[in-house]
Amino acid sequence: MVAVPETVERVRRIDVDQYRYGFETLIESDKAPKGLSEDTVRFISAKKNEPAWMLEWRLEAYRRWLTMTEPTWARVNYPKIDYQDIYYYAAPKPKKTLSSIDEIDPEILKTYEKLGIPLREVAILEGVEPPPGGEPSANRKIAVDAVFDSVSVATTFQKELKAAGVIFMPISEAIREHPELVQKYLGTVVPTSDNYFATLNSAVFSDGSFVYVPPGVRCPMELSTYFRINERNTGQFERTLIIADKGSYVSYLEGCTAPQRDENQLHAAVVELVTLDDAEIKYSTVQNWYPGNSEGKGGIYNFVTKRGDCRGRNSKISWTQVETGSAITWKYPSCILRGDNSSGEFYSIAISNGFQQVDSGTKMIHLGKNTSSRIISKGIAAGKSQNTYRGLVSAHRKATGARNYTACDSLLIGDKCGAHTVPYVEAKNFSATFEHEATTSKISEDVLFYCIQRGLSQEEAVGLVVNGFAKDVLQKLPMEFAVEAQKLISISLEGSVG
Amino acid sequence: MALLEVRDLHVGIEDCEILRGLDLTVNAGEVHAIMGPNGSGKSTLSRVISGKPGYQVSAGQILFKDEDLLAMEADERAAKGVFLAFQYPVEIPGVTTMNFLRAALNAQRKARAQMEFSTPDFMKRVREVAKSLNIPQGMLKRGLNVGYSGGEKKRNEILQMALFEPSLCILDEIDSGLDIDALRIVAGGINALRSPERAMIVITHYRRLLDHIVPDVVHVMSKGQVRKSGGKELALELEARGYAQFEDAA
Ligand SMILES: Nc1ncnc2c1ncn2[C@@H]1O[C@H](COP(=O)(O)OP(=O)(O)O)[C@@H](O)[C@H]1O
Ligand SMILES: [Mg+2]
């Protein structure tokens, strides 16, 4: 992404000695045995050098998980997952080094090109070693690590963040360095017993991000996990916790437009957000995990639990997501509007093509007085995909003056795909005002022909129309993300029209 | 060499023959009017020339600058200079007119291996043309044709025609739904684009349009064929006597 050259430069200036996070090497063996048991959980916790309370927390989740059953209510189909046939922990492997750019999968290269990522950066992103006599390899290594490893990049930005009092570090590290904060908030938004996948995550999560913004602080930069896209093994069971203390603000970007592959098919992440009085968190995601091949084989199963708790008065949480990847997406970023006058937003673009299945939406739970929420969902279905919006808006008895506005628009490309809207509404008090609008449309042949007559190719035409359809949501993304997301949308829909 | 040469064109859709051996020759610099009753195949002809999918060409040829037009995709034809002003321009929400114009123009230029316009150059060019067509700047920032009046949509078609500088302009009932003032503006825009390198085919029901855009040749079309061709006075004759006389001419 845009930050790469600058990041590389900044990281070059860091002393190698600052690279001090070598805890992974503490234990000799580097892979937990296949399957899930109390021993697996203990193994992971030991690997992470965790305090006893953390292990207990994980074990409790594990025991709870044993009593639960996999949910079946979503409109998705997949073969039964054998949870004993999965590795839950593997030590970080250095990225396979390639000797030249020619070794990169041409499909992936093509995508990079379309995203407008210069080759030099592709080489860095894909871990190509410079030829002998090229750039000094020590520097180069650090630079490569810098892009992939949150640890060293966190170091780069740490000074600036530290000056502001912001904590941004891997959660495994926060558990050791800021146990009081982690203990106070972890699992308070998504309890260990919340749902099958969240409970599994609680037992075996490998790593993720931790952010704490102290009272009155506006975080001086957008925090991006981009730097961690290939951080090893965190993709599978990622755990993120973000706390915005009173009167603070932070914007957090997750994911990357570049295509991402992972040998682990099952992903079950948990993200918890907490805002105290007058605080705001803006959380943006671009999800582009491998969707499977043209026959629908392979691809990531992405079962995510994301929830924000507007705990304080006048606090605000805003979710923005662009979902283009994964074979299956099961994801409902939600807001609990607990504090009076708090507000929640959900802006979503969910694209499905090929054999992808998306069941995504949000929950807005109004508990406090005069709380408001806004949902703008744009579902785009192409190929033989199925795309479902599932949303809940509820107002409890005490939530007087609760307001919600929901607009769900679906766009169909071709006639072998499906778009579905499943809204649930519960208003337990009479002063709640809920508005719901929904539309379903198709890209008509006349629209396509008009564009093509003006010189656009079929694919450009589809991309243009879809980007127009999704504009309201694209505008909510941070600038540099928005431009790439637009290209990503066009790329995701390639080959979607006859 | 004629700019456009249509020879014995037979076109059908869903087993129904619409064009039944149509011939038409248009030279650079000429303006041709095609008149004819509803259902005679005028719109079909315009779509087949510009490359809309879904039509079966069972016989005949379309040559454009001596190249086989039927072998090209619609976007290739656009890049080669074929422009169709639609009778019913579509609306594209969320895509501003300005953005659409730039995407289309740059796509054409790219196909012709020309440099893309820089943003300031492009904006300047659009503003000039828009001004000459009485199109307010604010309109260009709205979704393409979204909420435009009938007249605004038609002006937007002419704006694109002026911007893309095509060598063949086909205008399908550009006068439909226009009041007299709008008609004058649109016709003025079209006349301003007449040039020795460019040809136009103006499809209309009404002689009124031809008072503003004076054609070099008038064709009368009926039941999928050109039944009669003549000078501009043919339009007057049609108005006086109707199309009936041509129905069984062939
Ligand atoms: N999509 C279609 N399917 C079947 N018939 C069509 C279709 N489009 C046009 N036609 C028929 O073709 C004939 C010519 O139509 P058209 O080209 O629109 O005529 P004009 O523009 O001269 O009024 C009409 O009889 C019309 O019904
Ligand atoms: Mg017509």
PDB file of C-alpha atoms in Angstrom, chain A residues 105-257:
ATOM      1  CA  ASP A 105       2.145 -16.834  -8.905  1.00  0.00           C
ATOM      2  CA  PRO A 106       1.288 -14.946 -12.132  1.00  0.00           C
ATOM      3  CA  GLU A 107      -2.337 -14.617 -11.012  1.00  0.00           C
ATOM      4  CA  ILE A 108      -1.222 -12.781  -7.918  1.00  0.00           C
ATOM      5  CA  LEU A 109       1.136 -10.601  -9.934  1.00  0.00           C
ATOM      6  CA  LYS A 110      -1.731  -9.654 -12.204  1.00  0.00           C
ATOM      7  CA  THR A 111      -3.816  -8.581  -9.262  1.00  0.00           C
ATOM      8  CA  TYR A 112      -1.018  -6.475  -7.843  1.00  0.00           C
ATOM      9  CA  GLU A 113      -0.672  -4.810 -11.204  1.00  0.00           C
ATOM     10  CA  LYS A 114      -4.365  -3.993 -11.325  1.00  0.00           C
ATOM     11  CA  LEU A 115      -4.256  -2.628  -7.835  1.00  0.00           C
ATOM     12  CA  GLY A 116      -1.480  -0.345  -9.012  1.00  0.00           C
ATOM     13  CA  ILE A 117       1.120  -1.643  -6.572  1.00  0.00           C
ATOM     14  CA  PRO A 118       4.569  -1.052  -8.101  1.00  0.00           C
ATOM     15  CA  LEU A 119       6.700  -4.121  -8.774  1.00  0.00           C
ATOM     16  CA  ARG A 120       9.367  -3.050  -6.357  1.00  0.00           C
ATOM     17  CA  GLU A 121       6.817  -3.187  -3.591  1.00  0.00           C
ATOM     18  CA  VAL A 122       5.440  -6.465  -4.842  1.00  0.00           C
ATOM     19  CA  ALA A 123       8.927  -7.884  -4.509  1.00  0.00           C
ATOM     20  CA  ILE A 124       9.007  -6.712  -0.931  1.00  0.00           C
ATOM     21  CA  LEU A 125       5.498  -7.898  -0.193  1.00  0.00           C
ATOM     22  CA  GLU A 126       6.158 -11.320  -1.625  1.00  0.00           C
ATOM     23  CA  GLY A 127       9.538 -11.603   0.026  1.00  0.00           C
ATOM     24  CA  VAL A 128      11.830 -11.715  -2.969  1.00  0.00           C
ATOM     25  CA  GLU A 129      15.507 -11.737  -1.993  1.00  0.00           C
ATOM     26  CA  PRO A 130      17.648  -9.224  -3.837  1.00  0.00           C
ATOM     27  CA  PRO A 131      20.304 -10.759  -6.092  1.00  0.00           C
ATOM     28  CA  PRO A 132      23.866 -10.989  -4.747  1.00  0.00           C
ATOM     29  CA  GLY A 133      25.425  -7.578  -4.963  1.00  0.00           C
ATOM     30  CA  GLY A 134      22.004  -5.973  -4.803  1.00  0.00           C
ATOM     31  CA  GLU A 135      20.874  -3.967  -1.827  1.00  0.00           C
ATOM     32  CA  PRO A 136      22.690  -4.776   1.409  1.00  0.00           C
ATOM     33  CA  SER A 137      20.757  -7.763   2.575  1.00  0.00           C
ATOM     34  CA  ALA A 138      20.681  -6.926   6.271  1.00  0.00           C
ATOM     35  CA  ASN A 139      18.879  -3.692   5.600  1.00  0.00           C
ATOM     36  CA  ARG A 140      16.655  -5.434   3.157  1.00  0.00           C
ATOM     37  CA  LYS A 141      15.664  -8.102   5.681  1.00  0.00           C
ATOM     38  CA  ILE A 142      14.651  -5.522   8.203  1.00  0.00           C
ATOM     39  CA  ALA A 143      12.657  -3.716   5.610  1.00  0.00           C
ATOM     40  CA  VAL A 144      10.851  -6.878   4.644  1.00  0.00           C
ATOM     41  CA  ASP A 145      10.176  -7.679   8.252  1.00  0.00           C
ATOM     42  CA  ALA A 146       8.955  -4.180   8.705  1.00  0.00           C
ATOM     43  CA  VAL A 147       6.209  -4.711   6.236  1.00  0.00           C
ATOM     44  CA  PHE A 148       5.156  -8.007   7.639  1.00  0.00           C
ATOM     45  CA  ASP A 149       5.803  -7.858  11.266  1.00  0.00           C
ATOM     46  CA  SER A 150       3.785  -5.702  13.567  1.00  0.00           C
ATOM     47  CA  VAL A 151       6.394  -6.023  16.202  1.00  0.00           C
ATOM     48  CA  SER A 152       9.053  -4.051  14.415  1.00  0.00           C
ATOM     49  CA  VAL A 153       6.681  -1.592  12.852  1.00  0.00           C
ATOM     50  CA  ALA A 154       4.994  -1.008  16.142  1.00  0.00           C
ATOM     51  CA  THR A 155       8.479  -0.116  17.238  1.00  0.00           C
ATOM     52  CA  THR A 156       8.807   2.397  14.439  1.00  0.00           C
ATOM     53  CA  PHE A 157       5.694   4.217  15.340  1.00  0.00           C
ATOM     54  CA  GLN A 158       5.999   3.592  19.018  1.00  0.00           C
ATOM     55  CA  LYS A 159       7.771   6.838  19.740  1.00  0.00           C
ATOM     56  CA  GLU A 160       5.037   8.946  18.287  1.00  0.00           C
ATOM     57  CA  LEU A 161       2.329   6.855  19.848  1.00  0.00           C
ATOM     58  CA  LYS A 162       4.116   6.765  23.172  1.00  0.00           C
ATOM     59  CA  ALA A 163       4.300  10.532  23.244  1.00  0.00           C
ATOM     60  CA  ALA A 164       0.531  10.543  22.890  1.00  0.00           C
ATOM     61  CA  GLY A 165       0.150   7.793  25.484  1.00  0.00           C
ATOM     62  CA  VAL A 166      -1.414   5.379  22.986  1.00  0.00           C
ATOM     63  CA  ILE A 167      -0.700   1.684  23.433  1.00  0.00           C
ATOM     64  CA  PHE A 168      -0.647  -0.286  20.178  1.00  0.00           C
ATOM     65  CA  MET A 169       0.930  -3.719  20.334  1.00  0.00           C
ATOM     66  CA  PRO A 170       0.280  -7.387  19.688  1.00  0.00           C
ATOM     67  CA  ILE A 171      -2.256  -8.641  22.197  1.00  0.00           C
ATOM     68  CA  SER A 172       0.094 -11.420  23.294  1.00  0.00           C
ATOM     69  CA  GLU A 173       2.464  -8.740  24.434  1.00  0.00           C
ATOM     70  CA  ALA A 174      -0.234  -6.636  26.061  1.00  0.00           C
ATOM     71  CA  ILE A 175      -1.262  -9.645  28.121  1.00  0.00           C
ATOM     72  CA  ARG A 176       2.224  -9.606  29.630  1.00  0.00           C
ATOM     73  CA  GLU A 177       2.848  -5.868  29.739  1.00  0.00           C
ATOM     74  CA  HIS A 178      -0.582  -4.435  30.505  1.00  0.00           C
ATOM     75  CA  PRO A 179      -2.397  -7.261  32.271  1.00  0.00           C
ATOM     76  CA  GLU A 180      -4.640  -4.903  34.249  1.00  0.00           C
ATOM     77  CA  LEU A 181      -6.073  -3.374  31.061  1.00  0.00           C
ATOM     78  CA  VAL A 182      -6.458  -6.671  29.271  1.00  0.00           C
ATOM     79  CA  GLN A 183      -8.074  -8.319  32.269  1.00  0.00           C
ATOM     80  CA  LYS A 184     -10.439  -5.432  32.735  1.00  0.00           C
ATOM     81  CA  TYR A 185     -11.743  -5.484  29.158  1.00  0.00           C
ATOM     82  CA  LEU A 186     -11.036  -8.808  27.449  1.00  0.00           C
ATOM     83  CA  GLY A 187     -14.224 -10.805  26.998  1.00  0.00           C
ATOM     84  CA  THR A 188     -16.440  -8.034  28.322  1.00  0.00           C
ATOM     85  CA  VAL A 189     -17.893  -7.298  24.902  1.00  0.00           C
ATOM     86  CA  VAL A 190     -17.777 -10.770  23.405  1.00  0.00           C
ATOM     87  CA  PRO A 191     -17.970 -13.111  26.409  1.00  0.00           C
ATOM     88  CA  THR A 192     -16.136 -16.419  26.178  1.00  0.00           C
ATOM     89  CA  SER A 193     -19.549 -18.061  26.036  1.00  0.00           C
ATOM     90  CA  ASP A 194     -20.872 -15.873  23.234  1.00  0.00           C
ATOM     91  CA  ASN A 195     -21.043 -18.214  20.285  1.00  0.00           C
ATOM     92  CA  TYR A 196     -19.384 -21.347  18.995  1.00  0.00           C
ATOM     93  CA  PHE A 197     -16.684 -19.645  16.965  1.00  0.00           C
ATOM     94  CA  ALA A 198     -16.001 -16.860  19.454  1.00  0.00           C
ATOM     95  CA  THR A 199     -15.641 -19.418  22.203  1.00  0.00           C
ATOM     96  CA  LEU A 200     -13.246 -21.436  20.080  1.00  0.00           C
ATOM     97  CA  ASN A 201     -11.269 -18.275  19.437  1.00  0.00           C
ATOM     98  CA  SER A 202     -11.126 -17.506  23.159  1.00  0.00           C
ATOM     99  CA  ALA A 203      -9.559 -20.900  23.785  1.00  0.00           C
ATOM    100  CA  VAL A 204      -6.963 -20.905  21.029  1.00  0.00           C
ATOM    101  CA  PHE A 205      -6.392 -17.372  19.721  1.00  0.00           C
ATOM    102  CA  SER A 206      -2.858 -16.916  18.532  1.00  0.00           C
ATOM    103  CA  ASP A 207      -2.436 -13.181  18.391  1.00  0.00           C
ATOM    104  CA  GLY A 208      -3.970  -9.930  17.247  1.00  0.00           C
ATOM    105  CA  SER A 209      -3.856  -6.264  18.111  1.00  0.00           C
ATOM    106  CA  PHE A 210      -4.316  -4.399  21.329  1.00  0.00           C
ATOM    107  CA  VAL A 211      -5.049  -0.682  21.385  1.00  0.00           C
ATOM    108  CA  TYR A 212      -5.622   1.598  24.316  1.00  0.00           C
ATOM    109  CA  VAL A 213      -6.203   5.322  23.814  1.00  0.00           C
ATOM    110  CA  PRO A 214      -6.059   7.296  27.062  1.00  0.00           C
ATOM    111  CA  PRO A 215      -8.610   9.932  28.079  1.00  0.00           C
ATOM    112  CA  GLY A 216      -8.826  12.991  25.877  1.00  0.00           C
ATOM    113  CA  VAL A 217      -6.333  11.733  23.305  1.00  0.00           C
ATOM    114  CA  ARG A 218      -6.929  11.854  19.613  1.00  0.00           C
ATOM    115  CA  CYS A 219      -4.708   9.102  18.216  1.00  0.00           C
ATOM    116  CA  PRO A 220      -2.139  10.903  16.057  1.00  0.00           C
ATOM    117  CA  MET A 221      -2.254   8.395  13.194  1.00  0.00           C
ATOM    118  CA  GLU A 222      -4.510   5.815  11.685  1.00  0.00           C
ATOM    119  CA  LEU A 223      -3.553   2.481  13.146  1.00  0.00           C
ATOM    120  CA  SER A 224      -3.219  -0.116  10.470  1.00  0.00           C
ATOM    121  CA  THR A 225      -2.833  -3.844  10.640  1.00  0.00           C
ATOM    122  CA  TYR A 226      -1.547  -3.610   7.114  1.00  0.00           C
ATOM    123  CA  PHE A 227       1.843  -3.901   8.606  1.00  0.00           C
ATOM    124  CA  ARG A 228       0.852  -7.208   9.990  1.00  0.00           C
ATOM    125  CA  ILE A 229      -0.873  -8.800   7.037  1.00  0.00           C
ATOM    126  CA  ASN A 230       1.502 -11.670   6.887  1.00  0.00           C
ATOM    127  CA  GLU A 231       2.279 -11.798  10.532  1.00  0.00           C
ATOM    128  CA  ARG A 232       2.503 -15.462  10.869  1.00  0.00           C
ATOM    129  CA  ASN A 233      -0.460 -17.451  11.990  1.00  0.00           C
ATOM    130  CA  THR A 234      -2.530 -14.600  13.291  1.00  0.00           C
ATOM    131  CA  GLY A 235      -4.920 -14.781  10.400  1.00  0.00           C
ATOM    132  CA  GLN A 236      -6.553 -17.913  11.642  1.00  0.00           C
ATOM    133  CA  PHE A 237      -7.673 -17.143  15.201  1.00  0.00           C
ATOM    134  CA  GLU A 238      -7.065 -13.450  15.524  1.00  0.00           C
ATOM    135  CA  ARG A 239      -8.051 -11.546  18.654  1.00  0.00           C
ATOM    136  CA  THR A 240      -8.304  -7.788  18.746  1.00  0.00           C
ATOM    137  CA  LEU A 241      -9.200  -5.507  21.622  1.00  0.00           C
ATOM    138  CA  ILE A 242      -9.497  -1.738  21.265  1.00  0.00           C
ATOM    139  CA  ILE A 243     -10.353   0.588  24.130  1.00  0.00           C
ATOM    140  CA  ALA A 244     -11.035   4.284  23.635  1.00  0.00           C
ATOM    141  CA  ASP A 245     -11.040   5.925  27.046  1.00  0.00           C
ATOM    142  CA  LYS A 246     -13.113   9.019  27.853  1.00  0.00           C
ATOM    143  CA  GLY A 247     -13.104  11.683  25.176  1.00  0.00           C
ATOM    144  CA  SER A 248     -10.589   9.874  22.959  1.00  0.00           C
ATOM    145  CA  TYR A 249     -10.649   8.997  19.275  1.00  0.00           C
ATOM    146  CA  VAL A 250      -9.007   6.351  17.160  1.00  0.00           C
ATOM    147  CA  SER A 251      -9.338   5.122  13.603  1.00  0.00           C
ATOM    148  CA  TYR A 252      -8.234   1.577  12.958  1.00  0.00           C
ATOM    149  CA  LEU A 253      -7.738  -0.117   9.597  1.00  0.00           C
ATOM    150  CA  GLU A 254      -7.753  -3.843   9.252  1.00  0.00           C
ATOM    151  CA  GLY A 255      -6.778  -5.904   6.259  1.00  0.00           C
ATOM    152  CA  CYS A 256      -5.371  -5.161   2.908  1.00  0.00           C
ATOM    153  CA  THR A 257      -6.509  -5.068  -0.687  1.00  0.00           C
TER     154      THR A 257
END
